[in-house]
Coordinates of C-alpha atoms in Angstrom, one line a residue:
Chain A
M1 CA -2.9 141.8 28.7
S2 CA -2.4 141.8 32.5
S3 CA 1.4 143.0 33.5
F4 CA 3.6 140.5 34.6
V5 CA 6.9 139.7 36.3
V6 CA 9.1 136.7 36.0
D7 CA 10.8 135.0 39.1
K8 CA 14.0 133.4 39.3
K9 CA 12.8 130.2 37.8
G10 CA 11.2 131.7 34.9
I11 CA 7.9 131.4 36.1
K12 CA 5.6 134.2 35.1
R13 CA 3.7 136.1 37.9
Y14 CA 0.3 138.1 36.8
A15 CA -1.2 141.1 38.2
V16 CA -5.2 140.2 38.0
T17 CA -7.7 142.7 39.7
I18 CA -10.7 141.0 41.0
G19 CA -13.7 142.0 42.3
V20 CA -15.2 140.0 45.5
N21 CA -18.2 140.6 47.6
G22 CA -17.9 144.2 46.7
S23 CA -14.3 145.0 47.4
E24 CA -11.6 145.1 44.6
Y25 CA -8.5 143.4 44.9
T26 CA -5.5 143.5 42.9
K27 CA -3.5 140.6 43.6
V28 CA 0.3 139.0 41.5
I29 CA -0.7 135.4 41.2
K30 CA 0.7 132.7 39.0
A31 CA -1.1 131.5 35.9
N32 CA -2.2 128.2 37.5
T33 CA -4.1 129.4 40.6
L34 CA -7.5 128.3 40.8
L35 CA -10.3 130.6 41.9
V36 CA -11.1 128.5 44.7
N37 CA -7.8 128.5 46.2
F38 CA -7.0 132.4 45.2
L39 CA -10.1 132.8 47.4
R40 CA -9.5 130.8 50.4
E41 CA -5.5 131.5 50.1
D42 CA -5.0 134.8 49.2
L43 CA -8.2 136.4 50.8
D44 CA -8.7 134.2 53.2
L45 CA -12.0 133.7 52.5
T46 CA -12.6 130.0 53.8
G47 CA -16.6 130.2 53.5
T48 CA -16.1 128.4 49.9
K49 CA -15.4 124.8 50.2
R50 CA -12.8 122.1 48.6
G51 CA -14.8 119.3 47.8
C52 CA -14.5 117.0 44.7
E53 CA -12.6 119.9 42.9
L54 CA -13.9 118.0 39.7
G55 CA -17.0 120.0 39.5
D56 CA -19.4 117.6 40.3
C57 CA -20.1 118.0 43.9
G58 CA -20.5 122.0 44.0
C59 CA -19.5 122.5 47.3
C60 CA -17.1 125.6 46.0
T61 CA -20.0 127.2 44.2
V62 CA -19.5 130.7 44.0
M63 CA -20.9 133.6 41.8
M64 CA -19.4 134.8 38.8
D65 CA -21.2 138.0 37.6
G66 CA -24.2 136.7 39.4
K67 CA -24.3 133.0 37.8
P68 CA -23.3 130.2 39.8
V69 CA -20.1 128.4 39.1
N70 CA -17.9 126.1 40.0
S71 CA -14.5 127.8 41.6
C72 CA -12.8 124.7 41.5
L73 CA -12.6 125.1 37.3
V74 CA -12.1 128.5 37.0
L75 CA -8.6 130.0 36.9
A76 CA -8.4 133.0 39.0
M77 CA -6.7 134.7 35.9
D78 CA -10.4 134.3 33.7
C79 CA -12.2 136.6 36.8
D80 CA -10.1 139.2 35.7
G81 CA -12.1 142.1 35.9
H82 CA -15.4 140.0 37.1
E83 CA -17.3 140.1 39.8
I84 CA -17.2 137.1 42.6
T85 CA -19.7 136.2 45.4
T86 CA -19.0 134.2 47.5
A87 CA -21.1 132.6 51.0
E88 CA -19.4 135.6 52.5
G89 CA -20.8 138.0 50.0
I90 CA -24.4 136.9 51.0
Q91 CA -24.4 137.5 54.1
D92 CA -25.9 141.4 54.8
G93 CA -23.5 143.1 57.3
E94 CA -23.8 141.4 60.8
D95 CA -26.7 140.2 59.6
L96 CA -27.9 137.0 57.7
D97 CA -29.1 136.9 54.4
I98 CA -33.1 135.5 54.5
V99 CA -31.6 132.5 53.0
Q100 CA -29.3 131.8 55.5
E101 CA -31.6 132.3 58.4
K102 CA -34.2 130.0 56.8
F103 CA -31.6 127.4 56.8
V104 CA -30.9 127.8 60.1
E105 CA -34.7 127.8 61.2
H106 CA -35.1 124.5 58.8
A107 CA -32.0 123.1 60.3
A108 CA -31.3 122.3 56.6
F109 CA -27.6 120.6 57.0
Q110 CA -26.2 117.9 59.4
C111 CA -22.0 118.3 58.8
G112 CA -22.7 121.5 56.8
F113 CA -19.6 121.3 54.3
C114 CA -22.1 121.5 51.7
T115 CA -24.1 124.5 53.0
S116 CA -22.4 127.3 51.5
G117 CA -22.5 126.2 48.0
M118 CA -25.9 125.4 48.7
I119 CA -26.3 129.0 50.0
V120 CA -24.8 130.7 47.1
S121 CA -26.6 128.4 44.5
S122 CA -29.9 128.9 45.9
R123 CA -29.6 132.9 46.9
A124 CA -28.8 132.7 42.9
L125 CA -31.7 131.5 42.0
L126 CA -34.0 133.4 43.9
N127 CA -32.1 136.7 42.4
E128 CA -33.1 135.4 38.9
N129 CA -36.6 133.6 39.6
P130 CA -38.4 135.0 43.0
N131 CA -41.2 132.6 43.3
P132 CA -39.9 128.9 42.5
T133 CA -41.2 126.0 42.3
D134 CA -40.1 122.9 44.3
H135 CA -38.6 121.8 41.1
D136 CA -37.3 124.9 40.4
V137 CA -35.0 124.5 43.8
R138 CA -34.5 121.1 42.8
E139 CA -32.6 122.1 39.5
A140 CA -31.1 124.9 40.9
I141 CA -29.3 122.7 43.9
A142 CA -29.0 119.8 41.5
G143 CA -25.1 120.7 41.1
N144 CA -24.6 120.7 44.9
L145 CA -24.5 117.7 46.4
C146 CA -25.7 117.1 50.1
R147 CA -24.8 113.7 51.8
C148 CA -26.3 114.0 55.0
T149 CA -29.8 115.8 54.6
G150 CA -31.6 114.2 51.7
Y151 CA -32.3 117.5 50.7
V152 CA -36.2 118.0 51.9
N153 CA -35.1 120.5 54.5
I154 CA -33.3 122.4 52.4
V155 CA -35.7 122.7 49.8
A156 CA -38.2 123.9 52.4
A157 CA -35.5 126.4 53.4
V158 CA -35.3 128.1 50.0
L159 CA -39.5 127.8 49.2
D160 CA -39.6 129.9 52.9
A161 CA -37.1 132.3 52.0
A162 CA -38.7 132.9 48.9
K163 CA -41.8 133.8 50.4
E164 CA -40.0 136.5 52.6
L165 CA -38.5 138.1 49.8
Chain B
M1 CA -6.3 119.7 43.7
Y2 CA -3.4 121.9 41.8
L3 CA -2.3 123.0 38.5
P4 CA 1.0 122.4 37.2
D5 CA 2.5 125.7 35.8
F6 CA 1.5 127.5 32.4
E7 CA 1.9 130.3 30.5
Y8 CA -1.3 132.4 30.6
Y9 CA -2.6 134.6 27.5
A10 CA -6.1 136.4 26.8
P11 CA -6.3 137.8 23.0
E12 CA -8.8 140.4 22.4
S13 CA -9.1 139.0 19.1
V14 CA -9.9 135.4 16.9
A15 CA -6.7 136.8 14.8
E16 CA -5.0 137.5 17.9
A17 CA -6.0 133.8 19.2
C18 CA -4.9 132.1 16.2
Q19 CA -1.4 133.6 15.9
L20 CA -0.7 132.7 19.2
L21 CA -1.5 129.2 18.6
A22 CA 0.3 129.4 15.5
Q23 CA 3.3 130.4 17.3
F24 CA 3.2 128.0 20.4
G25 CA 1.8 124.9 18.2
E26 CA 0.9 121.6 20.3
K27 CA 2.4 123.5 23.3
A28 CA -0.5 125.3 23.8
K29 CA -4.5 124.8 24.4
V30 CA -7.3 127.0 23.8
L31 CA -9.5 127.7 27.3
A32 CA -13.1 128.4 27.1
G33 CA -15.2 127.6 30.0
G34 CA -12.9 125.2 31.3
T35 CA -15.3 122.4 32.9
D36 CA -13.7 119.7 30.7
M37 CA -10.6 121.2 30.3
V38 CA -9.5 122.0 33.4
V39 CA -11.2 118.2 35.0
K40 CA -8.7 116.8 32.3
M41 CA -5.8 119.0 33.5
K42 CA -6.2 117.8 37.0
N43 CA -6.1 114.6 36.1
E44 CA -3.0 114.9 33.9
L45 CA -4.7 114.2 30.8
L46 CA -3.5 117.2 29.6
A47 CA -0.4 119.2 30.4
P48 CA -0.3 122.4 27.7
E49 CA 2.5 125.0 28.4
V50 CA 0.6 127.5 27.4
V51 CA -3.0 128.5 27.8
V52 CA -4.8 130.5 25.3
S53 CA -7.7 131.9 27.3
V54 CA -11.1 133.1 24.8
K55 CA -12.2 135.3 27.9
N56 CA -12.0 138.4 26.4
L57 CA -13.4 137.3 22.9
E58 CA -17.1 138.8 24.1
Q59 CA -18.2 138.9 20.3
L60 CA -18.4 135.0 20.2
K61 CA -21.3 135.2 23.0
K62 CA -23.9 136.0 21.0
V63 CA -27.1 133.9 19.5
E64 CA -28.3 135.6 16.6
Y65 CA -31.3 134.9 13.9
V66 CA -30.2 135.7 10.3
A67 CA -33.6 136.3 8.5
G68 CA -34.4 133.4 6.1
K69 CA -30.9 131.6 7.0
G70 CA -30.9 130.3 10.7
V71 CA -29.4 130.7 13.8
S72 CA -26.1 131.8 14.2
V73 CA -24.8 130.7 17.8
G74 CA -21.4 132.2 19.1
A75 CA -18.9 129.7 19.6
L76 CA -18.6 130.8 23.5
C77 CA -22.4 130.9 24.9
T78 CA -22.7 128.7 27.6
H79 CA -25.1 125.9 27.6
N80 CA -27.4 128.3 29.9
D81 CA -27.5 130.6 27.3
L82 CA -28.7 128.9 25.2
V83 CA -31.4 127.3 27.5
K84 CA -32.3 131.0 28.3
S85 CA -32.2 132.3 24.6
D86 CA -35.4 133.4 22.9
V87 CA -33.9 132.9 19.6
L88 CA -33.3 129.5 20.3
K89 CA -36.6 128.7 22.0
E90 CA -38.6 129.8 19.3
K91 CA -36.5 128.6 16.4
F92 CA -34.7 125.6 17.5
A93 CA -36.3 124.1 20.8
S94 CA -34.9 120.6 20.5
V95 CA -31.5 122.4 21.2
A96 CA -32.0 124.9 24.1
N97 CA -33.9 121.6 25.5
A98 CA -30.8 119.4 24.7
A99 CA -28.4 122.1 26.6
R100 CA -30.6 121.8 29.9
Q101 CA -29.9 118.3 29.9
M102 CA -26.1 119.2 30.3
A103 CA -25.1 118.5 33.8
N104 CA -25.6 121.2 36.4
N105 CA -26.6 124.4 36.7
Q106 CA -23.0 125.7 37.6
V107 CA -21.8 123.6 34.7
R108 CA -24.0 124.5 32.3
N109 CA -22.9 128.5 33.7
R110 CA -19.4 128.1 32.3
G111 CA -19.4 125.0 30.0
T112 CA -19.7 126.2 26.4
I113 CA -21.2 125.1 23.5
A114 CA -17.5 125.2 21.2
G115 CA -16.1 123.4 24.2
N116 CA -18.7 120.4 24.6
I117 CA -18.2 120.3 20.5
V118 CA -14.0 120.8 20.2
S119 CA -13.6 118.1 23.1
A120 CA -15.0 115.9 21.4
V121 CA -16.7 113.6 24.0
P122 CA -18.5 111.0 22.7
S123 CA -21.5 111.1 24.8
A124 CA -21.9 115.2 24.1
D125 CA -25.1 116.3 24.4
L126 CA -24.9 119.3 21.6
P127 CA -23.4 117.2 18.9
P128 CA -26.6 114.8 18.3
V129 CA -29.3 117.5 17.9
L130 CA -26.9 119.9 15.9
I131 CA -26.2 117.2 13.3
A132 CA -29.5 116.0 13.1
L133 CA -30.3 119.8 12.4
N134 CA -27.4 120.0 9.6
A135 CA -25.3 122.6 11.9
T136 CA -22.6 123.8 10.7
A137 CA -18.8 124.7 12.3
K138 CA -17.0 127.9 11.4
L139 CA -13.4 126.9 11.8
V140 CA -10.7 130.2 11.9
G141 CA -7.1 129.8 11.8
A142 CA -4.0 131.6 11.0
K143 CA -4.3 131.3 7.5
G144 CA -7.9 131.4 6.9
E145 CA -11.5 129.9 7.5
R146 CA -13.3 126.8 6.8
T147 CA -16.6 125.8 7.1
L148 CA -17.2 122.2 8.2
A149 CA -20.7 120.4 8.6
M150 CA -20.7 118.7 12.4
E151 CA -20.7 115.4 11.8
D152 CA -17.0 116.3 10.3
V153 CA -15.5 118.1 13.0
F154 CA -15.2 114.5 14.9
A155 CA -12.1 112.1 14.6
G156 CA -12.4 110.1 17.8
P157 CA -12.9 109.9 21.4
G158 CA -11.1 113.4 22.4
K159 CA -10.1 113.9 19.1
T160 CA -11.1 116.5 16.1
V161 CA -10.2 117.4 12.8
L162 CA -8.9 121.0 14.1
A163 CA -5.8 122.1 13.6
N164 CA -3.3 123.5 16.0
D165 CA -3.9 127.4 14.9
E166 CA -7.9 126.4 14.2
V167 CA -10.2 127.8 17.1
L168 CA -14.0 127.1 16.6
T169 CA -15.5 130.0 16.5
E170 CA -19.3 129.8 15.4
I171 CA -22.3 127.1 14.9
F172 CA -25.0 127.8 12.4
I173 CA -28.0 126.2 12.2
P174 CA -30.0 126.4 8.9
E175 CA -33.5 126.9 8.3
Q176 CA -35.5 124.0 8.2
K177 CA -37.7 122.3 6.2
M178 CA -37.7 119.5 8.9
T179 CA -41.2 119.9 10.5
G180 CA -39.6 118.2 14.0
S181 CA -36.2 117.5 15.9
N182 CA -36.0 115.8 19.3
Y183 CA -33.3 115.2 21.8
I184 CA -33.8 112.2 24.0
K185 CA -30.4 111.7 26.6
F186 CA -30.7 108.9 28.8
G187 CA -28.6 109.0 32.1
L188 CA -28.3 107.1 35.2
R189 CA -29.2 110.6 36.8
K190 CA -31.5 112.9 36.0
S191 CA -28.8 115.7 36.7
G192 CA -24.7 115.6 36.3
A193 CA -24.8 112.3 34.6
L194 CA -23.1 111.7 31.6
A195 CA -25.4 110.5 28.3
V196 CA -26.0 106.4 28.2
V197 CA -27.4 107.0 25.0
G198 CA -28.2 110.2 23.1
V199 CA -30.5 109.9 20.1
A200 CA -31.7 112.9 17.9
V201 CA -33.5 113.0 15.1
A202 CA -35.5 115.5 12.7
V203 CA -38.1 114.9 10.3
Q204 CA -39.7 116.5 7.7
V205 CA -43.3 115.2 7.5
E206 CA -46.1 116.2 4.6
N207 CA -49.7 114.5 4.6
G208 CA -48.3 111.2 7.2
V209 CA -46.0 111.3 4.8
I210 CA -41.6 111.1 6.2
K211 CA -40.3 112.8 3.3
D212 CA -36.9 113.3 4.8
A213 CA -35.4 112.7 7.8
R214 CA -31.9 112.4 10.2
V215 CA -31.1 110.6 12.8
A216 CA -27.5 111.0 14.5
L217 CA -26.5 109.0 17.8
G218 CA -24.3 109.7 20.7
A219 CA -22.1 107.8 23.0
V220 CA -22.8 104.4 21.1
A221 CA -19.8 104.9 18.7
A222 CA -16.3 106.7 19.0
T223 CA -17.9 110.0 17.5
P224 CA -21.5 111.1 17.5
V225 CA -22.8 109.2 14.5
R226 CA -25.2 109.4 11.4
A227 CA -27.6 106.7 11.5
K228 CA -28.1 106.7 7.6
K229 CA -29.6 103.7 7.1
T230 CA -32.7 104.4 9.4
E231 CA -32.9 107.4 7.3
E232 CA -33.3 106.1 3.9
F233 CA -35.6 103.5 5.6
L234 CA -37.9 106.5 7.0
K235 CA -37.7 108.3 3.5
G236 CA -41.2 107.9 1.8
K237 CA -42.9 106.3 4.7
K238 CA -45.8 106.6 6.4
V239 CA -46.1 107.6 10.1
T240 CA -47.3 104.6 11.8
D241 CA -45.9 102.9 15.3
D242 CA -44.8 99.8 13.3
V243 CA -42.7 102.2 11.1
L244 CA -41.4 103.9 13.4
A245 CA -40.8 100.6 15.8
E246 CA -38.7 99.3 12.6
A247 CA -36.3 102.7 12.5
G248 CA -35.7 102.1 15.9
V249 CA -34.3 98.4 15.4
I250 CA -32.6 99.5 11.9
A251 CA -30.6 102.1 13.9
S252 CA -29.9 99.7 16.6
G253 CA -28.0 97.7 14.3
E254 CA -26.3 101.0 13.0
C255 CA -24.5 101.7 16.5
K256 CA -21.3 100.3 17.5
P257 CA -21.3 100.9 21.5
I258 CA -18.8 100.1 24.0
S259 CA -19.6 98.4 27.7
D260 CA -18.0 100.6 30.3
I261 CA -18.7 101.7 34.0
R262 CA -22.6 103.1 32.9
A263 CA -23.9 100.2 30.9
S264 CA -23.0 97.7 29.0
A265 CA -22.7 97.5 24.9
E266 CA -26.0 95.2 24.8
Y267 CA -28.1 97.6 27.3
R268 CA -27.0 100.7 25.2
T269 CA -27.6 98.7 21.9
D270 CA -31.2 98.1 23.4
L271 CA -31.4 102.0 24.6
V272 CA -30.9 103.3 20.8
R273 CA -33.6 101.0 19.8
I274 CA -36.5 102.4 22.3
F275 CA -35.2 106.3 22.0
T276 CA -35.2 106.2 18.6
K277 CA -38.5 105.1 18.3
R278 CA -39.5 107.4 20.8
A279 CA -37.6 110.7 19.6
L280 CA -39.3 110.2 16.2
R281 CA -42.6 110.1 17.7
K282 CA -42.1 113.1 19.5
A283 CA -40.5 115.0 16.9
V284 CA -43.6 114.0 14.6
D285 CA -46.4 114.5 17.1
E286 CA -44.8 118.0 19.0
G287 CA -44.4 119.7 15.0
H288 CA -41.7 121.8 15.6
V289 CA -37.8 121.7 15.5

């Protein structure tokens, strides 16, 4: 069990160590901290977006131990000892990842709000299956809602990225 | 959206979890994947003062074949663990297929089989197929353990028979005499939709005659339900299109759906008629459970 301190109001704050994009962060947080808020507010990683906040839209998608999850439904406490990858972590240093490059090339976004989540879901798919079909891509991003594009360019971008892996 | 404050425990064993649950009683809630519970907490439908996270119970994350007996599914297997399990794909493909139809990839990566059962949502995808395959649920409490038939776990919408100090630790799917099984979900979209109706069937067919049948319906009553009259009707009948169609009619008479935002009761009743027939046909034709 992680160690904790109790504040004046009697609320416990717990020490957690969470791996994010290859670095380990030890922070003292309240138990009710959601992963999405931990990333955005404690680590200033605002690439992960808050959308519906109910697990429907996928804007907040991050990888937890390599698997895409909705960070709005995961307690940061439950990530203690786990590895999180956000949209920022997919980028390869200063260079864009091939999936990000192809999103730009195919204009696979308009407003861009769903893009971080789309890219995390797409990258997770390609890590597991480097030769996806059109259907595989659509299944993988079925939990990422885009209200602008109609998905056609997104699917094309992911399939194109797969060719250059 | 922020959650109200609560205390957090992450026990290292089932016994420790039961102890905590016994200690805190009604104030405590078990948290597994959170895909249902955290949403309920955000919507202020649940406000536990103590959250007991089962994240560290690694021993409950395995799918294992027990030779001659069946398949043991650890309570904390996620839906995608079931989809990707070679054991399930080989022994009980219909369960893996039902898991694949739940929500979307992100939710399948977090949502657990135990959560899908214990949250007792009438439209949940796994209970009907588990009931059709005569699966059992192992409940462990502070004072001991018990094993229940899957259909006996549910007490109403959002309600189960679990005591405050009990956790669901294992789902066991026994080796089958059934020769085929199938689950058909009807949702308003392919992904991320709750079942408007879910029909699961298992049949034992020998020489074109139905020896045994189990039919379980989801989203058409307060809990997942067996269609027992339909099962009785099917036993001893030859497999013909007329018999399967008649089974659908009987099943539609056995369900008690409500009208809600997703569908009217009349529509659901008619869907049960159609999908019972189709699920039976698939279970007979595909010839595997």
